[in-house]
Amino acid sequence: MEEREMRALLAAVADGSVDPDEAALRLKTAPFTDLGYAKVDHQRGVRQGVAEVVYGAGKTPAQMAGIVASMRAAGQERVLVTRLAPEAADELRALLQASEPLAAEAFAYHELPRLGLVGGLPEPDGNGPIVIAAAGTSDLPVAEEAALTAEVLGNVVVRLYDVGVAGIHRLLAHADDIASAQVVVAVAGMEGALASVVGGLASCPVIAVPTSVGYGASFGGVAALLAMLNSCASGVSVVNIDNGFCAGYQASSINHLKAK
């Protein structure tokens, strides 16, 4: 159960639409379920505001199906699976269909970012829009991983794609979007210059994502990573190479901060 779901449940108890015993039953779950190959953390959403996310790479479809089923049985409405290959997604859907038809019906696979989602998108409840800016079309798998992650976590996302510095007028045409953003995620390979340019335009935090896009001397994204780490723009922080998920997650965390 995520924090927004827990708060909605407590509000329903307060207004009398949900019986306290029923609410207690929904909240009464073991801290984790031991499946042997995984210990599924059912209280992460309460602790951190976001439920556990399944990293698909290296897991078999049967293992992923078991984890998803465990989370759903504990009351988790939506489950995000990252780095999910197309063939594994097909097997996962078939396994869910056999064990939990409702979960299979609610399962959507997004091939470009290799993301699987059980359950629909929530209503956005962030402080404002998150802008995802991608330098080139080759960066879109990483950018879409960030964008969809942010949407799954309850954010309005504005996509600015193919706005790299090779034609900087394309980025400057969206100056209003950058100015109104609560967070900007800048995704770029090659020399990674987009993050510094966006950082010089934005008054909000900028999360830079280096990608492995580029020719030999880009060293699989290391050149972009080092450029972003050495950015002269003060508001830029950097995540790992190709880690769109982490950028989308961090952007959502920032966008949900409340004034103390």
mmCIF file with all atom_site columns, N, CA, C and O in Angstrom, residues 1-7 9-10 26-31 41-52 74-76 249:
data_model
loop_
_atom_site.group_PDB
_atom_site.id
_atom_site.type_symbol
_atom_site.label_atom_id
_atom_site.label_alt_id
_atom_site.label_comp_id
_atom_site.label_asym_id
_atom_site.label_entity_id
_atom_site.label_seq_id
_atom_site.pdbx_PDB_ins_code
_atom_site.Cartn_x
_atom_site.Cartn_y
_atom_site.Cartn_z
_atom_site.occupancy
_atom_site.B_iso_or_equiv
_atom_site.pdbx_formal_charge
_atom_site.auth_seq_id
_atom_site.auth_comp_id
_atom_site.auth_asym_id
_atom_site.auth_atom_id
_atom_site.pdbx_PDB_model_num
ATOM 1   N N  . MET A 1 1   ? 0.846  -1.194 0.000   1.00 0.00 ? 1   MET A N  1
ATOM 2   C CA . MET A 1 1   ? 0.000  0.000  0.000   1.00 0.00 ? 1   MET A CA 1
ATOM 3   C C  . MET A 1 1   ? 0.880  1.242  0.000   1.00 0.00 ? 1   MET A C  1
ATOM 4   O O  . MET A 1 1   ? 1.799  1.375  0.802   1.00 0.00 ? 1   MET A O  1
ATOM 5   N N  . GLU A 1 2   ? 0.604  2.150  -0.952  1.00 0.00 ? 2   GLU A N  1
ATOM 6   C CA . GLU A 1 2   ? 1.362  3.385  -1.021  1.00 0.00 ? 2   GLU A CA 1
ATOM 7   C C  . GLU A 1 2   ? 0.792  4.411  -0.047  1.00 0.00 ? 2   GLU A C  1
ATOM 8   O O  . GLU A 1 2   ? -0.330 4.271  0.447   1.00 0.00 ? 2   GLU A O  1
ATOM 9   N N  . GLU A 1 3   ? 1.572  5.456  0.218   1.00 0.00 ? 3   GLU A N  1
ATOM 10  C CA . GLU A 1 3   ? 1.165  6.450  1.204   1.00 0.00 ? 3   GLU A CA 1
ATOM 11  C C  . GLU A 1 3   ? -0.152 7.120  0.824   1.00 0.00 ? 3   GLU A C  1
ATOM 12  O O  . GLU A 1 3   ? -1.011 7.352  1.674   1.00 0.00 ? 3   GLU A O  1
ATOM 13  N N  . ARG A 1 4   ? -0.327 7.423  -0.485  1.00 0.00 ? 4   ARG A N  1
ATOM 14  C CA . ARG A 1 4   ? -1.573 8.083  -0.900  1.00 0.00 ? 4   ARG A CA 1
ATOM 15  C C  . ARG A 1 4   ? -2.779 7.183  -0.636  1.00 0.00 ? 4   ARG A C  1
ATOM 16  O O  . ARG A 1 4   ? -3.845 7.656  -0.251  1.00 0.00 ? 4   ARG A O  1
ATOM 17  N N  . GLU A 1 5   ? -2.605 5.857  -0.814  1.00 0.00 ? 5   GLU A N  1
ATOM 18  C CA . GLU A 1 5   ? -3.694 4.922  -0.558  1.00 0.00 ? 5   GLU A CA 1
ATOM 19  C C  . GLU A 1 5   ? -3.973 4.814  0.933   1.00 0.00 ? 5   GLU A C  1
ATOM 20  O O  . GLU A 1 5   ? -5.133 4.737  1.365   1.00 0.00 ? 5   GLU A O  1
ATOM 21  N N  . MET A 1 6   ? -2.904 4.827  1.738   1.00 0.00 ? 6   MET A N  1
ATOM 22  C CA . MET A 1 6   ? -3.075 4.762  3.186   1.00 0.00 ? 6   MET A CA 1
ATOM 23  C C  . MET A 1 6   ? -3.802 6.005  3.703   1.00 0.00 ? 6   MET A C  1
ATOM 24  O O  . MET A 1 6   ? -4.711 5.905  4.536   1.00 0.00 ? 6   MET A O  1
ATOM 25  N N  . ARG A 1 7   ? -3.429 7.172  3.187   1.00 0.00 ? 7   ARG A N  1
ATOM 26  C CA . ARG A 1 7   ? -4.085 8.409  3.626   1.00 0.00 ? 7   ARG A CA 1
ATOM 27  C C  . ARG A 1 7   ? -5.558 8.427  3.211   1.00 0.00 ? 7   ARG A C  1
ATOM 28  O O  . ARG A 1 7   ? -6.419 8.894  3.966   1.00 0.00 ? 7   ARG A O  1
ATOM 29  N N  . LEU A 1 9   ? -7.427 5.816  2.865   1.00 0.00 ? 9   LEU A N  1
ATOM 30  C CA . LEU A 1 9   ? -8.109 4.867  3.743   1.00 0.00 ? 9   LEU A CA 1
ATOM 31  C C  . LEU A 1 9   ? -8.380 5.491  5.108   1.00 0.00 ? 9   LEU A C  1
ATOM 32  O O  . LEU A 1 9   ? -9.482 5.368  5.665   1.00 0.00 ? 9   LEU A O  1
ATOM 33  N N  . LEU A 1 10  ? -7.398 6.193  5.668   1.00 0.00 ? 10  LEU A N  1
ATOM 34  C CA . LEU A 1 10  ? -7.570 6.828  6.974   1.00 0.00 ? 10  LEU A CA 1
ATOM 35  C C  . LEU A 1 10  ? -8.617 7.940  6.904   1.00 0.00 ? 10  LEU A C  1
ATOM 36  O O  . LEU A 1 10  ? -9.397 8.128  7.849   1.00 0.00 ? 10  LEU A O  1
ATOM 37  N N  . ARG A 1 26  ? -7.114 -4.198 6.282   1.00 0.00 ? 26  ARG A N  1
ATOM 38  C CA . ARG A 1 26  ? -6.335 -3.822 5.092   1.00 0.00 ? 26  ARG A CA 1
ATOM 39  C C  . ARG A 1 26  ? -4.892 -3.480 5.450   1.00 0.00 ? 26  ARG A C  1
ATOM 40  O O  . ARG A 1 26  ? -3.965 -3.723 4.677   1.00 0.00 ? 26  ARG A O  1
ATOM 41  N N  . LEU A 1 27  ? -4.703 -2.864 6.612   1.00 0.00 ? 27  LEU A N  1
ATOM 42  C CA . LEU A 1 27  ? -3.366 -2.443 7.032   1.00 0.00 ? 27  LEU A CA 1
ATOM 43  C C  . LEU A 1 27  ? -2.577 -3.571 7.689   1.00 0.00 ? 27  LEU A C  1
ATOM 44  O O  . LEU A 1 27  ? -1.355 -3.486 7.819   1.00 0.00 ? 27  LEU A O  1
ATOM 45  N N  . LYS A 1 28  ? -3.299 -4.607 8.125   1.00 0.00 ? 28  LYS A N  1
ATOM 46  C CA . LYS A 1 28  ? -2.660 -5.687 8.873   1.00 0.00 ? 28  LYS A CA 1
ATOM 47  C C  . LYS A 1 28  ? -2.029 -6.671 7.909   1.00 0.00 ? 28  LYS A C  1
ATOM 48  O O  . LYS A 1 28  ? -2.648 -7.605 7.435   1.00 0.00 ? 28  LYS A O  1
ATOM 49  N N  . THR A 1 29  ? -0.792 -6.441 7.591   1.00 0.00 ? 29  THR A N  1
ATOM 50  C CA . THR A 1 29  ? -0.065 -7.324 6.692   1.00 0.00 ? 29  THR A CA 1
ATOM 51  C C  . THR A 1 29  ? 1.340  -7.535 7.244   1.00 0.00 ? 29  THR A C  1
ATOM 52  O O  . THR A 1 29  ? 1.880  -6.692 7.961   1.00 0.00 ? 29  THR A O  1
ATOM 53  N N  . ALA A 1 30  ? 1.912  -8.672 6.906   1.00 0.00 ? 30  ALA A N  1
ATOM 54  C CA . ALA A 1 30  ? 3.272  -8.968 7.375   1.00 0.00 ? 30  ALA A CA 1
ATOM 55  C C  . ALA A 1 30  ? 4.239  -7.958 6.772   1.00 0.00 ? 30  ALA A C  1
ATOM 56  O O  . ALA A 1 30  ? 4.013  -7.448 5.671   1.00 0.00 ? 30  ALA A O  1
ATOM 57  N N  . PRO A 1 31  ? 5.339  -7.629 7.483   1.00 0.00 ? 31  PRO A N  1
ATOM 58  C CA . PRO A 1 31  ? 6.309  -6.676 6.931   1.00 0.00 ? 31  PRO A CA 1
ATOM 59  C C  . PRO A 1 31  ? 6.852  -7.116 5.575   1.00 0.00 ? 31  PRO A C  1
ATOM 60  O O  . PRO A 1 31  ? 7.117  -6.289 4.715   1.00 0.00 ? 31  PRO A O  1
ATOM 61  N N  . ASP A 1 41  ? 8.876  -6.742 0.121   1.00 0.00 ? 41  ASP A N  1
ATOM 62  C CA . ASP A 1 41  ? 8.705  -5.718 1.154   1.00 0.00 ? 41  ASP A CA 1
ATOM 63  C C  . ASP A 1 41  ? 7.333  -5.062 0.995   1.00 0.00 ? 41  ASP A C  1
ATOM 64  O O  . ASP A 1 41  ? 7.121  -4.250 0.096   1.00 0.00 ? 41  ASP A O  1
ATOM 65  N N  . HIS A 1 42  ? 6.405  -5.375 1.884   1.00 0.00 ? 42  HIS A N  1
ATOM 66  C CA . HIS A 1 42  ? 5.048  -4.851 1.780   1.00 0.00 ? 42  HIS A CA 1
ATOM 67  C C  . HIS A 1 42  ? 4.872  -3.499 2.472   1.00 0.00 ? 42  HIS A C  1
ATOM 68  O O  . HIS A 1 42  ? 3.840  -2.853 2.296   1.00 0.00 ? 42  HIS A O  1
ATOM 69  N N  . GLN A 1 43  ? 5.850  -3.063 3.246   1.00 0.00 ? 43  GLN A N  1
ATOM 70  C CA . GLN A 1 43  ? 5.697  -1.820 3.993   1.00 0.00 ? 43  GLN A CA 1
ATOM 71  C C  . GLN A 1 43  ? 6.531  -0.669 3.428   1.00 0.00 ? 43  GLN A C  1
ATOM 72  O O  . GLN A 1 43  ? 6.595  0.397  4.006   1.00 0.00 ? 43  GLN A O  1
ATOM 73  N N  . ARG A 1 44  ? 7.156  -0.893 2.274   1.00 0.00 ? 44  ARG A N  1
ATOM 74  C CA . ARG A 1 44  ? 7.985  0.166  1.701   1.00 0.00 ? 44  ARG A CA 1
ATOM 75  C C  . ARG A 1 44  ? 7.157  1.387  1.324   1.00 0.00 ? 44  ARG A C  1
ATOM 76  O O  . ARG A 1 44  ? 7.595  2.525  1.477   1.00 0.00 ? 44  ARG A O  1
ATOM 77  N N  . GLY A 1 45  ? 5.955  1.149  0.812   1.00 0.00 ? 45  GLY A N  1
ATOM 78  C CA . GLY A 1 45  ? 5.106  2.268  0.445   1.00 0.00 ? 45  GLY A CA 1
ATOM 79  C C  . GLY A 1 45  ? 4.738  3.138  1.623   1.00 0.00 ? 45  GLY A C  1
ATOM 80  O O  . GLY A 1 45  ? 4.630  4.361  1.505   1.00 0.00 ? 45  GLY A O  1
ATOM 81  N N  . VAL A 1 46  ? 4.535  2.522  2.794   1.00 0.00 ? 46  VAL A N  1
ATOM 82  C CA . VAL A 1 46  ? 4.212  3.289  3.997   1.00 0.00 ? 46  VAL A CA 1
ATOM 83  C C  . VAL A 1 46  ? 5.437  4.042  4.488   1.00 0.00 ? 46  VAL A C  1
ATOM 84  O O  . VAL A 1 46  ? 5.349  5.202  4.907   1.00 0.00 ? 46  VAL A O  1
ATOM 85  N N  . ARG A 1 47  ? 6.616  3.394  4.426   1.00 0.00 ? 47  ARG A N  1
ATOM 86  C CA . ARG A 1 47  ? 7.844  4.035  4.907   1.00 0.00 ? 47  ARG A CA 1
ATOM 87  C C  . ARG A 1 47  ? 8.313  5.145  3.984   1.00 0.00 ? 47  ARG A C  1
ATOM 88  O O  . ARG A 1 47  ? 8.745  6.205  4.417   1.00 0.00 ? 47  ARG A O  1
ATOM 89  N N  . GLN A 1 48  ? 8.269  4.877  2.668   1.00 0.00 ? 48  GLN A N  1
ATOM 90  C CA . GLN A 1 48  ? 8.905  5.775  1.707   1.00 0.00 ? 48  GLN A CA 1
ATOM 91  C C  . GLN A 1 48  ? 7.923  6.489  0.789   1.00 0.00 ? 48  GLN A C  1
ATOM 92  O O  . GLN A 1 48  ? 8.323  7.368  0.026   1.00 0.00 ? 48  GLN A O  1
ATOM 93  N N  . GLY A 1 49  ? 6.655  6.111  0.851   1.00 0.00 ? 49  GLY A N  1
ATOM 94  C CA . GLY A 1 49  ? 5.672  6.739  -0.014  1.00 0.00 ? 49  GLY A CA 1
ATOM 95  C C  . GLY A 1 49  ? 5.490  6.039  -1.340  1.00 0.00 ? 49  GLY A C  1
ATOM 96  O O  . GLY A 1 49  ? 4.532  6.300  -2.067  1.00 0.00 ? 49  GLY A O  1
ATOM 97  N N  . VAL A 1 50  ? 6.413  5.151  -1.699  1.00 0.00 ? 50  VAL A N  1
ATOM 98  C CA . VAL A 1 50  ? 6.356  4.422  -2.972  1.00 0.00 ? 50  VAL A CA 1
ATOM 99  C C  . VAL A 1 50  ? 6.593  2.949  -2.697  1.00 0.00 ? 50  VAL A C  1
ATOM 100 O O  . VAL A 1 50  ? 7.535  2.588  -1.982  1.00 0.00 ? 50  VAL A O  1
ATOM 101 N N  . ALA A 1 51  ? 5.750  2.108  -3.265  1.00 0.00 ? 51  ALA A N  1
ATOM 102 C CA . ALA A 1 51  ? 5.875  0.667  -3.057  1.00 0.00 ? 51  ALA A CA 1
ATOM 103 C C  . ALA A 1 51  ? 7.112  0.119  -3.768  1.00 0.00 ? 51  ALA A C  1
ATOM 104 O O  . ALA A 1 51  ? 7.703  0.776  -4.634  1.00 0.00 ? 51  ALA A O  1
ATOM 105 N N  . GLU A 1 52  ? 7.479  -1.100 -3.411  1.00 0.00 ? 52  GLU A N  1
ATOM 106 C CA . GLU A 1 52  ? 8.619  -1.758 -4.038  1.00 0.00 ? 52  GLU A CA 1
ATOM 107 C C  . GLU A 1 52  ? 8.401  -1.866 -5.550  1.00 0.00 ? 52  GLU A C  1
ATOM 108 O O  . GLU A 1 52  ? 7.287  -2.119 -6.018  1.00 0.00 ? 52  GLU A O  1
ATOM 109 N N  . ALA A 1 74  ? -1.152 -8.499 -0.981  1.00 0.00 ? 74  ALA A N  1
ATOM 110 C CA . ALA A 1 74  ? -0.996 -7.629 0.185   1.00 0.00 ? 74  ALA A CA 1
ATOM 111 C C  . ALA A 1 74  ? -1.720 -6.299 0.012   1.00 0.00 ? 74  ALA A C  1
ATOM 112 O O  . ALA A 1 74  ? -1.613 -5.421 0.866   1.00 0.00 ? 74  ALA A O  1
ATOM 113 N N  . GLY A 1 75  ? -2.433 -6.135 -1.108  1.00 0.00 ? 75  GLY A N  1
ATOM 114 C CA . GLY A 1 75  ? -3.229 -4.925 -1.298  1.00 0.00 ? 75  GLY A CA 1
ATOM 115 C C  . GLY A 1 75  ? -2.606 -3.871 -2.187  1.00 0.00 ? 75  GLY A C  1
ATOM 116 O O  . GLY A 1 75  ? -3.141 -2.771 -2.294  1.00 0.00 ? 75  GLY A O  1
ATOM 117 N N  . GLN A 1 76  ? -1.474 -4.178 -2.838  1.00 0.00 ? 76  GLN A N  1
ATOM 118 C CA . GLN A 1 76  ? -0.835 -3.199 -3.707  1.00 0.00 ? 76  GLN A CA 1
ATOM 119 C C  . GLN A 1 76  ? -1.605 -3.087 -5.024  1.00 0.00 ? 76  GLN A C  1
ATOM 120 O O  . GLN A 1 76  ? -1.718 -4.064 -5.763  1.00 0.00 ? 76  GLN A O  1
ATOM 121 N N  . TYR A 1 249 ? 12.133 8.532  -10.490 1.00 0.00 ? 249 TYR A N  1
ATOM 122 C CA . TYR A 1 249 ? 11.803 8.343  -9.076  1.00 0.00 ? 249 TYR A CA 1
ATOM 123 C C  . TYR A 1 249 ? 12.229 9.560  -8.261  1.00 0.00 ? 249 TYR A C  1
ATOM 124 O O  . TYR A 1 249 ? 11.464 10.083 -7.438  1.00 0.00 ? 249 TYR A O  1
#
